[in-house]
Amino acid sequence: MTTPAGTTPAPAQPAVVMRDVGKAFAARRILDDFALTIARGEFVALLGRSGSGKTTLLRILAELDTVDEGTVLAPRNRSVVFQEPRLIPSERVWRNVLLGLPRRESTLARAQEALAEVNLADHARAWPHTLSGGEAQRVALARALVHRPDLLLLDEPFAALDALTRLRTQALVHELWHRHRPAVLLVTHDVDEALRLADRVVVLTDGKVGLDLRVDLPRPREGTGSRFGDLRSQLLAELGVARPSSPA
Amino acid sequence: MTVQDSRCAPGELGRDPAANENLAVSGDPAVADRAALATPFELTDLSRRRNAPGRRAGLRRVRWLLRGLVPAALLIAWQWSTSAGLVPPTTLASPKSVFEAARDLIADGELQTALRVSTGRALAGLVIGAGIGVAAGLVAGLWKLGEELVDSTLQMLRTVPFIALIPLFVVWFGIGDTPKIVLIAVACVFPVYLNTFAGVRGVDRRLIEVGRVFGLSRTRMITRLVLPNALPSVLVGIRYAMGISLLALVAAEQINASSGLGALVMNASNQIRTDIVIVGVVVYALLGLLVDLVVRLLERLLLPWRPTIVKS
Ligand SMILES: Nc1ncnc2c1ncn2[C@@H]1O[C@H](COP(=O)(O)OP(=O)(O)O)[C@@H](O)[C@H]1O
Ligand SMILES: [Mg+2]
């Protein structure tokens, strides 16, 4: 395994351990001898070209797909936010938020508490189809966080949002991560988003970790400055986006 | 850009990559601009056609008149031709005598009794048939084994036109209410079964994945994800079944009936009382209308989450 400079050694208490993982769809190898470790409470962003296998990787960690070979260790208490909100249309927002909680914990108060965290307290009794895209995605976020997960898996959760809503939802995710400290794997194709949010940015290239960058920037990050630009250039180069270095 | 070139379809603006590239690449922007501006075109006044509310409302009022025009004309022609003696009353009674027949039938309670008997049969058959259809649809939809056992069998039976079963049912069940109710039930099973099965199988896989991620048990998956998703489809099946139950009712009652709407109509037919026959036909039609209303009400009550039904 190549460990580029800037990566700290594997931490003592990992939330995710993947070793020698192989995965293929009909002769096409998506993951090939793949290895990744995520520490408890660590925010990792996963970048990769379209079709590189990011979603597959996330689905393996969500136990929605199986590996062909290798070892995958993850906490039992996981939550997922998908690219689409995937709310149950026949249940009101607060019932959606409580999905999967044990019956004795399924109270309106609990749902409202979770909804308040995503600034949707007064939408508890709404039907999902009445929500805007950004609101629905925040409900999905509340549904994920109500379980107090040890591992939060996010598959391009902001991709379908308009630019303004995306920025606000990103800030919200950051704030909630800071408060609850789950380990986070954020799948994204947005380099700036990865750099603003994550402790570490991992690039998936040809079924392996092509680049593993520690983002040593103070938070909150504005997305400016030479170090930011430097990291961005490295990531874009790894992603195969030729770009003349701009005088930022 | 606020001015739209009228020759360019909406959404097409700026799509042409070559055009964009020309603009971007061209060394002197002024030259490119001048060349583009030299080609003349006219502006279309898009605001000329206005959404005038007054005209719309007026049209809506007139629309009802327009829609009623042909039926009213037919009614007048009917009344005129029958009262002028062009058509003998044994062939077709006049609207007036149909109305009077209806009034008499209601006055002595005959119509109400017949209606009660007939709707009772239709309802009993519908409830039994729809019940079997939903149950079979769930069994076949939820379990692979159930599909193997139930689906092919029902698909086979479905090819039998239910009216062909009437003679058999008369042999088996006599000529009372039973053969009629059984016939209606049989006719109602298939639309409900097919739609229930499709509804259960059509559940969004992505929602099932959500259920798995959040650790729902199989029972909860079925009650919270599968069944609510299947419900709209089940209701479509029931809507069909209601219509079919009426059809089966008419068919069953005309073969042999000593009571009910069918008996009323058949007796009148034997006595060449076309006025009463037409009253019967109109009542059947009104029942069909009622069925539609009931289904709409059911959908409104049972599917409050559907955006097409809630208008708020
Ligand atoms: N269930 C599947 N069956 C066959 N091929 C699949 C399946 N899921 C994903 N793939 C393929 O695996 C590759 C990686 O997909 P995915 O993980 O969704 O990529 P990404 O999320 O990085 O865009 C793609 O080429 C995709 O076509
Ligand atoms: Mg993907």
XYZ file of C-alpha atoms and ligand atoms in Angstrom:
588
model
C 0.000 0.000 0.000
C 1.352 3.403 -0.871
C 1.033 5.963 1.851
C 1.590 9.438 0.502
C 3.243 11.927 2.784
C 0.800 13.719 5.044
C -1.180 10.635 5.999
C -1.078 9.724 9.657
C -0.650 6.062 10.598
C -3.738 3.948 11.179
C -5.374 5.112 14.402
C -5.860 2.891 17.430
C -9.651 2.877 17.329
C -10.931 2.517 13.810
C -14.567 2.845 12.783
C -13.998 1.267 9.390
C -11.373 -1.222 8.303
C -11.249 -2.484 4.734
C -8.443 -4.811 3.670
C -7.701 -6.579 0.375
C -11.228 -5.881 -0.781
C -12.155 -7.062 -4.258
C -15.436 -6.451 -6.019
C -16.419 -7.011 -9.625
C -19.576 -6.579 -11.651
C -19.602 -8.993 -14.578
C -15.875 -9.184 -15.249
C -15.370 -5.457 -14.553
C -13.324 -5.014 -11.396
C -14.668 -2.081 -9.411
C -12.514 -2.561 -6.312
C -9.170 -4.278 -6.615
C -7.108 -5.067 -3.533
C -8.675 -2.014 -1.935
C -7.772 -0.889 1.579
C -9.150 1.954 3.683
C -9.267 2.746 7.377
C -11.436 5.426 8.947
C -10.852 6.464 12.548
C -13.670 7.004 15.029
C -15.093 10.460 14.596
C -13.088 11.086 11.449
C -14.654 12.861 8.475
C -13.448 11.281 5.252
C -14.475 12.450 1.803
C -14.284 9.981 -1.062
C -13.670 11.413 -4.504
C -13.549 9.608 -7.786
C -14.590 9.902 -11.365
C -18.096 8.975 -12.350
C -18.370 5.199 -12.435
C -15.207 4.652 -10.413
C -17.079 2.685 -7.747
C -17.741 5.250 -5.004
C -21.369 4.271 -4.579
C -20.433 0.586 -4.660
C -17.949 1.162 -1.857
C -20.544 2.986 0.214
C -23.137 0.283 -0.417
C -20.680 -2.342 0.774
C -20.261 -0.412 4.026
C -24.063 -0.113 4.280
C -24.377 -3.884 3.802
C -26.437 -3.344 0.659
C -23.757 -4.977 -1.511
C -21.367 -7.806 -0.744
C -17.653 -8.044 -1.460
C -16.113 -10.811 -3.526
C -13.026 -11.025 -1.365
C -11.250 -9.312 1.495
C -12.201 -8.033 4.946
C -14.660 -5.282 5.815
C -15.230 -4.194 9.412
C -17.765 -1.509 10.327
C -19.806 -0.546 13.374
C -23.243 -2.078 13.713
C -24.874 1.311 14.227
C -24.702 2.895 10.775
C -26.881 5.341 8.927
C -27.065 6.277 5.275
C -28.185 9.373 3.424
C -28.628 8.649 -0.258
C -28.428 11.003 -3.173
C -32.241 11.151 -3.195
C -34.093 11.642 0.099
C -35.908 8.280 -0.193
C -38.613 9.224 2.284
C -41.621 6.958 2.640
C -44.355 8.855 0.783
C -47.190 7.329 2.803
C -45.885 8.491 6.180
C -45.667 11.934 7.644
C -42.262 13.519 8.154
C -42.021 12.699 11.849
C -42.836 9.023 11.255
C -40.174 8.948 8.554
C -37.616 10.320 10.966
C -38.354 7.580 13.501
C -38.001 4.765 10.951
C -36.232 1.809 12.516
C -36.131 3.130 16.081
C -37.443 0.769 18.756
C -41.091 1.381 19.557
C -40.502 2.783 23.044
C -38.180 5.447 21.629
C -40.544 6.335 18.792
C -42.128 9.445 20.144
C -43.149 12.632 18.457
C -40.883 14.493 20.872
C -37.881 12.465 19.750
C -38.681 13.142 16.109
C -39.180 16.818 16.764
C -35.874 17.027 18.537
C -34.131 15.474 15.535
C -36.050 17.731 13.144
C -35.125 20.798 15.162
C -31.467 19.941 14.576
C -32.011 20.295 10.849
C -34.223 23.373 11.322
C -37.433 21.630 10.331
C -39.228 21.444 13.666
C -42.447 22.874 12.260
C -42.606 20.349 9.391
C -43.106 17.311 11.618
C -46.660 16.697 10.461
C -46.111 17.457 6.767
C -46.354 14.843 4.006
C -43.045 14.215 2.203
C -44.382 15.317 -1.179
C -44.998 18.815 0.162
C -41.295 19.343 0.968
C -38.740 21.030 -1.257
C -35.685 19.047 -2.336
C -33.492 20.632 0.296
C -36.047 20.094 3.055
C -36.548 16.456 2.109
C -32.813 15.875 2.181
C -32.626 17.459 5.627
C -35.357 15.099 6.804
C -33.237 12.227 5.471
C -30.351 13.656 7.465
C -32.482 13.815 10.611
C -33.588 10.228 10.008
C -29.945 9.186 9.787
C -28.853 11.082 12.885
C -31.713 10.073 15.146
C -29.966 6.703 15.515
C -26.835 8.409 16.866
C -24.787 6.423 14.344
C -21.129 5.544 14.838
C -20.717 5.642 11.081
C -22.594 8.026 8.815
C -22.513 7.196 5.114
C -23.392 10.027 2.727
C -23.684 9.314 -1.009
C -23.556 12.642 -2.824
C -26.297 13.983 -0.568
C -25.989 17.520 -1.896
C -25.723 16.725 -5.590
C -29.380 17.336 -6.408
C -29.637 20.601 -4.459
C -29.393 24.101 -5.883
C -26.151 25.914 -5.188
C -27.417 28.031 -2.309
C -29.201 25.161 -0.568
C -26.142 23.014 -1.095
C -23.901 25.433 0.777
C -26.328 25.684 3.676
C -26.810 21.936 3.896
C -23.057 21.383 3.810
C -22.669 23.760 6.723
C -25.426 21.908 8.547
C -23.732 18.529 8.020
C -20.501 19.970 9.312
C -22.205 21.363 12.383
C -24.005 18.102 13.136
C -20.830 16.084 12.651
C -19.077 18.436 15.054
C -21.827 17.963 17.636
C -22.292 14.186 17.440
C -18.907 13.092 16.140
C -19.795 10.045 14.067
C -17.215 8.765 11.642
C -18.335 10.079 8.251
C -17.740 8.795 4.750
C -18.912 11.443 2.318
C -19.011 10.352 -1.299
C -18.823 13.336 -3.597
C -17.513 14.473 -6.932
C -17.059 18.040 -5.747
C -13.438 18.747 -4.838
C -14.212 21.983 -3.013
C -16.938 20.350 -0.977
C -14.531 17.584 0.055
C -11.873 20.085 1.056
C -14.266 22.270 3.028
C -15.735 19.454 5.081
C -13.331 16.572 5.457
C -10.367 15.710 7.684
C -9.109 13.502 4.920
C -9.823 13.238 1.230
C -9.422 9.884 -0.464
C -9.492 9.489 -4.239
C -10.655 6.205 -5.703
C -8.723 5.437 -8.881
C -8.849 2.133 -10.776
C -10.237 0.264 -7.787
C -7.584 1.492 -5.382
C -6.869 4.496 -3.199
C -5.077 6.685 -5.681
C -4.516 9.564 -3.301
C -5.021 9.962 0.436
C -4.726 13.579 1.546
C -4.958 14.927 5.053
C -6.635 18.332 4.979
C -4.610 20.260 7.520
C -6.606 23.452 7.343
C -8.310 25.250 10.227
C -12.106 25.147 10.365
C -14.401 26.674 9.329
C -12.889 26.735 5.867
C -13.643 29.421 3.359
C -12.280 27.640 0.322
C -9.604 30.248 -0.263
C -5.899 30.566 0.411
C -2.844 29.045 -1.201
C -2.870 25.797 0.819
C -6.458 25.173 -0.223
C -5.566 25.853 -3.829
C -2.591 23.557 -3.556
C -4.692 20.669 -2.214
C -7.317 21.296 -4.853
C -4.726 21.130 -7.628
C -3.403 17.822 -6.303
C -6.894 16.343 -6.207
C -7.841 17.599 -9.633
C -4.623 16.176 -11.060
C -5.415 12.790 -9.520
C -8.925 12.973 -10.952
C -7.432 13.570 -14.368
C -8.706 17.099 -14.785
C -5.943 18.994 -16.522
C -6.048 22.530 -15.268
C -3.572 25.364 -15.567
C -2.677 26.532 -12.066
C -4.696 29.689 -11.547
C -3.249 32.636 -9.687
C -5.770 32.313 -6.843
C -30.955 37.695 -21.742
C -34.509 38.859 -21.897
C -35.120 39.123 -25.604
C -35.721 35.795 -27.211
C -35.027 35.088 -30.833
C -38.366 33.828 -32.004
C -36.825 31.310 -34.408
C -35.067 29.610 -31.554
C -37.066 27.134 -29.452
C -37.122 27.846 -25.720
C -34.348 26.032 -23.941
C -32.266 25.901 -27.079
C -30.591 29.198 -26.336
C -26.870 28.890 -25.939
C -27.002 25.117 -26.355
C -24.974 25.037 -29.503
C -21.420 24.430 -28.286
C -19.914 25.533 -31.556
C -21.616 28.920 -31.294
C -20.396 29.369 -27.755
C -16.904 28.387 -28.711
C -16.876 30.872 -31.542
C -17.793 33.630 -29.176
C -15.243 32.582 -26.619
C -12.372 31.840 -28.970
C -12.713 34.652 -31.461
C -9.778 36.982 -31.003
C -11.567 40.289 -31.190
C -14.921 40.212 -29.401
C -16.034 43.373 -31.184
C -15.703 41.701 -34.585
C -17.702 38.679 -33.494
C -20.385 40.902 -31.982
C -20.692 43.000 -35.108
C -20.966 39.916 -37.314
C -23.661 38.423 -35.112
C -25.620 41.659 -34.971
C -25.478 42.101 -38.743
C -27.868 39.187 -39.282
C -31.337 40.683 -38.926
C -34.296 39.019 -37.312
C -37.630 40.187 -36.035
C -38.877 40.086 -32.497
C -42.115 38.346 -31.771
C -44.421 39.920 -29.230
C -44.834 37.068 -26.740
C -47.026 39.177 -24.483
C -49.682 39.623 -27.121
C -51.495 36.449 -26.120
C -52.627 37.066 -22.613
C -54.131 34.823 -20.035
C -57.334 36.815 -19.702
C -59.195 35.474 -16.673
C -62.528 36.966 -17.654
C -62.560 35.241 -21.012
C -61.619 31.925 -19.422
C -64.376 32.092 -16.862
C -66.855 33.001 -19.540
C -65.758 30.026 -21.604
C -66.164 27.759 -18.582
C -69.740 28.906 -18.111
C -70.494 28.439 -21.782
C -68.773 25.058 -21.771
C -71.493 23.516 -19.614
C -74.082 24.844 -21.988
C -72.161 23.458 -24.950
C -71.796 20.071 -23.347
C -75.490 19.871 -22.581
C -76.503 20.942 -26.054
C -76.410 17.595 -27.879
C -77.989 15.539 -25.063
C -80.780 18.134 -24.753
C -81.360 18.023 -28.486
C -81.540 14.230 -28.389
C -84.013 14.383 -25.516
C -86.215 16.808 -27.411
C -86.042 14.672 -30.545
C -86.955 11.633 -28.470
C -89.928 13.349 -26.859
C -91.091 14.808 -30.178
C -90.801 11.606 -32.199
C -92.616 9.517 -29.577
C -95.414 11.985 -28.836
C -95.937 12.672 -32.546
C -96.551 8.948 -33.016
C -93.543 8.360 -35.247
C -92.255 5.710 -32.846
C -94.836 3.455 -31.152
C -94.574 3.254 -27.319
C -93.996 -0.514 -27.533
C -90.728 0.241 -29.301
C -89.675 3.248 -27.267
C -91.627 4.994 -24.534
C -91.541 8.776 -24.434
C -89.335 10.540 -21.843
C -92.510 11.755 -20.186
C -93.930 8.262 -19.697
C -90.527 7.009 -18.508
C -90.560 9.743 -15.907
C -94.101 8.840 -14.884
C -93.224 5.133 -14.676
C -90.317 5.977 -12.407
C -92.572 8.114 -10.235
C -95.116 5.294 -9.897
C -92.464 2.684 -9.144
C -91.020 4.883 -6.431
C -94.449 5.725 -5.051
C -95.431 2.101 -4.428
C -91.906 1.237 -3.195
C -91.277 -1.346 -5.909
C -88.128 0.359 -7.196
C -86.631 0.781 -3.736
C -87.186 -2.884 -2.901
C -85.664 -4.001 -6.191
C -82.735 -1.664 -5.718
C -82.103 -2.938 -2.198
C -82.120 -6.560 -3.328
C -79.854 -5.908 -6.306
C -77.284 -3.698 -4.597
C -77.201 -6.241 -1.773
C -76.191 -8.940 -4.252
C -73.625 -6.734 -5.970
C -72.109 -5.638 -2.675
C -71.949 -9.163 -1.263
C -70.287 -10.449 -4.427
C -67.914 -7.505 -4.545
C -66.814 -7.871 -0.927
C -66.217 -11.612 -1.299
C -64.487 -11.298 -4.667
C -62.327 -8.321 -3.709
C -61.419 -10.021 -0.445
C -60.240 -13.132 -2.268
C -58.457 -10.985 -4.858
C -56.543 -8.971 -2.258
C -55.622 -12.081 -0.281
C -54.433 -13.953 -3.368
C -52.538 -10.891 -4.593
C -50.725 -10.539 -1.270
C -49.869 -14.235 -1.077
C -48.540 -14.254 -4.635
C -46.827 -10.872 -4.295
C -45.097 -11.417 -0.976
C -43.985 -15.039 -1.261
C -42.240 -16.734 -4.146
C -43.955 -20.009 -3.263
C -47.289 -18.207 -3.217
C -46.665 -16.873 -6.688
C -45.933 -20.347 -8.020
C -49.074 -21.751 -6.469
C -51.527 -18.932 -7.070
C -50.476 -16.897 -10.064
C -50.513 -19.424 -12.890
C -53.762 -20.923 -11.599
C -55.531 -17.593 -11.565
C -54.059 -16.538 -14.884
C -55.523 -19.710 -16.353
C -58.960 -19.212 -14.821
C -58.934 -15.604 -15.936
C -59.366 -16.648 -19.550
C -62.846 -18.027 -18.805
C -65.523 -15.398 -19.607
C -67.495 -15.296 -16.375
C -70.861 -15.175 -18.111
C -70.128 -18.632 -19.509
C -70.289 -19.935 -15.950
C -73.921 -18.972 -15.354
C -75.461 -22.311 -16.476
C -73.007 -24.211 -14.315
C -73.748 -22.055 -11.273
C -77.478 -22.566 -11.785
C -76.916 -26.331 -11.658
C -74.727 -26.025 -8.589
C -76.491 -23.322 -6.605
C -80.060 -23.233 -7.917
C -81.781 -20.014 -8.890
C -81.752 -18.026 -5.637
C -79.292 -15.331 -4.604
C -76.335 -17.694 -4.276
C -75.444 -18.227 -7.970
C -75.695 -14.483 -8.595
C -73.442 -13.578 -5.684
C -70.946 -16.277 -6.624
C -70.873 -15.061 -10.212
C -70.252 -11.465 -9.143
C -67.558 -12.598 -6.717
C -65.779 -14.635 -9.386
C -65.879 -11.715 -11.782
C -64.455 -9.377 -9.133
C -61.517 -11.557 -8.088
C -59.330 -11.022 -11.140
C -59.035 -7.240 -11.452
C -58.372 -6.965 -7.726
C -55.891 -9.831 -7.769
C -53.926 -8.495 -10.735
C -53.670 -4.982 -9.353
C -52.784 -6.100 -5.844
C -50.049 -8.359 -7.179
C -48.658 -5.581 -9.371
C -48.831 -3.107 -6.478
C -46.926 -5.385 -4.123
C -44.300 -6.197 -6.726
C -43.998 -2.595 -7.826
C -42.688 -1.311 -4.520
C -39.693 0.972 -4.984
C -36.523 -1.077 -4.462
C -34.806 2.020 -3.165
C -37.288 2.253 -0.313
C -36.676 -1.395 0.545
C -32.983 -0.542 0.792
C -33.832 2.218 3.240
C -35.728 -0.349 5.290
C -32.706 -2.625 5.300
C -30.335 0.175 6.271
C -32.477 1.117 9.238
C -32.965 -2.496 10.282
C -36.683 -2.982 9.701
C -38.005 -6.472 10.309
C -39.739 -8.259 7.441
C -43.108 -7.663 9.038
C -42.457 -3.947 9.359
C -41.155 -3.757 5.810
C -44.442 -5.235 4.648
C -46.703 -3.069 6.788
C -44.836 0.212 6.395
C -43.330 0.001 2.925
C -45.000 -2.636 0.789
C -48.674 -2.428 1.702
C -49.039 1.367 1.619
C -47.254 1.360 -1.713
C -49.614 -1.291 -3.047
C -52.751 0.448 -1.799
C -53.287 2.845 -4.720
C -53.004 -0.075 -7.099
C -55.399 -2.168 -4.988
C -57.907 0.659 -5.155
C -57.610 0.780 -8.923
C -58.427 -2.932 -8.915
C -61.419 -2.369 -6.677
C -62.610 0.404 -8.925
C -62.566 -1.985 -11.884
C -64.211 -4.664 -9.773
C -67.046 -2.325 -8.832
C -67.811 -1.695 -12.451
C -67.580 -5.384 -13.240
C -69.807 -6.292 -10.288
C -72.523 -4.165 -11.837
C -72.034 -5.852 -15.181
C -72.130 -9.302 -13.585
C -75.233 -8.267 -11.654
C -77.080 -7.330 -14.811
C -75.995 -10.542 -16.527
C -76.930 -12.746 -13.577
C -80.287 -11.100 -12.992
C -81.424 -11.373 -16.561
C -81.029 -15.121 -16.734
C -83.348 -15.861 -13.862
C -84.581 -13.605 -11.145
C -87.715 -13.418 -9.096
C -86.727 -10.239 -7.346
C -84.473 -7.250 -7.829
C -83.844 -4.752 -10.551
C -83.286 -7.452 -13.170
C -86.649 -9.108 -12.431
C -88.351 -5.722 -12.677
C -86.799 -5.080 -16.074
C -87.396 -8.577 -17.423
C -91.044 -8.599 -16.354
C -91.535 -5.214 -17.985
C -89.836 -6.501 -21.108
C -92.211 -9.461 -21.254
C -95.129 -7.052 -20.994
C -93.536 -4.772 -23.577
C -93.423 -1.897 -21.058
C -90.443 -0.050 -22.517
C -90.958 2.816 -20.083
C -90.135 0.571 -17.107
C -87.271 -1.071 -18.988
C -85.726 2.346 -19.558
C -86.211 3.246 -15.902
C -84.194 0.107 -15.081
C -81.436 1.056 -17.510
C -81.239 4.559 -16.056
C -81.031 3.148 -12.535
C -78.176 0.831 -13.575
C -76.399 3.854 -15.038
C -76.936 5.836 -11.853
C -75.490 2.926 -9.869
C -72.410 3.086 -12.076
C -72.091 6.785 -11.316
C -72.464 6.102 -7.605
C -69.715 3.482 -7.785
C -67.357 6.069 -9.236
C -68.160 8.532 -6.487
C -67.597 5.928 -3.797
C -64.195 4.987 -5.211
C -63.129 8.616 -5.361
C -64.169 9.094 -1.767
C -62.251 5.956 -0.763
C -59.117 7.221 -2.493
C -59.403 10.562 -0.781
C -59.741 8.893 2.611
C -57.131 6.177 2.194
C -54.442 7.955 0.192
C -53.968 11.343 1.825
C -50.272 11.349 0.984
C -50.749 11.301 -2.755
C -49.962 14.655 -4.378
C -52.509 14.047 -7.138
C -55.317 13.683 -4.644
C -54.492 16.297 -2.038
C -54.744 19.735 -3.526
C -53.343 22.172 -1.032
N -25.701 -3.751 -9.649
C -24.798 -3.519 -10.613
N -24.671 -4.371 -11.646
C -23.749 -4.178 -12.620
N -22.893 -3.144 -12.632
C -22.973 -2.248 -11.633
C -23.923 -2.391 -10.571
N -23.764 -1.349 -9.723
C -22.768 -0.608 -10.234
N -22.285 -1.140 -11.380
C -21.175 -0.606 -12.181
O -20.091 -0.391 -11.334
C -19.405 0.792 -11.685
C -19.275 1.693 -10.479
O -20.540 2.201 -10.162
P -20.753 3.219 -8.963
O -20.187 2.618 -7.736
O -22.178 3.572 -8.934
O -19.869 4.454 -9.436
P -19.806 5.931 -8.863
O -20.728 6.017 -7.676
O -18.387 6.152 -8.519
O -20.221 6.831 -9.971
C -20.176 1.415 -12.819
O -19.510 1.108 -14.011
C -21.514 0.733 -12.764
O -22.040 0.615 -14.053
Mg -22.503 7.176 -7.330
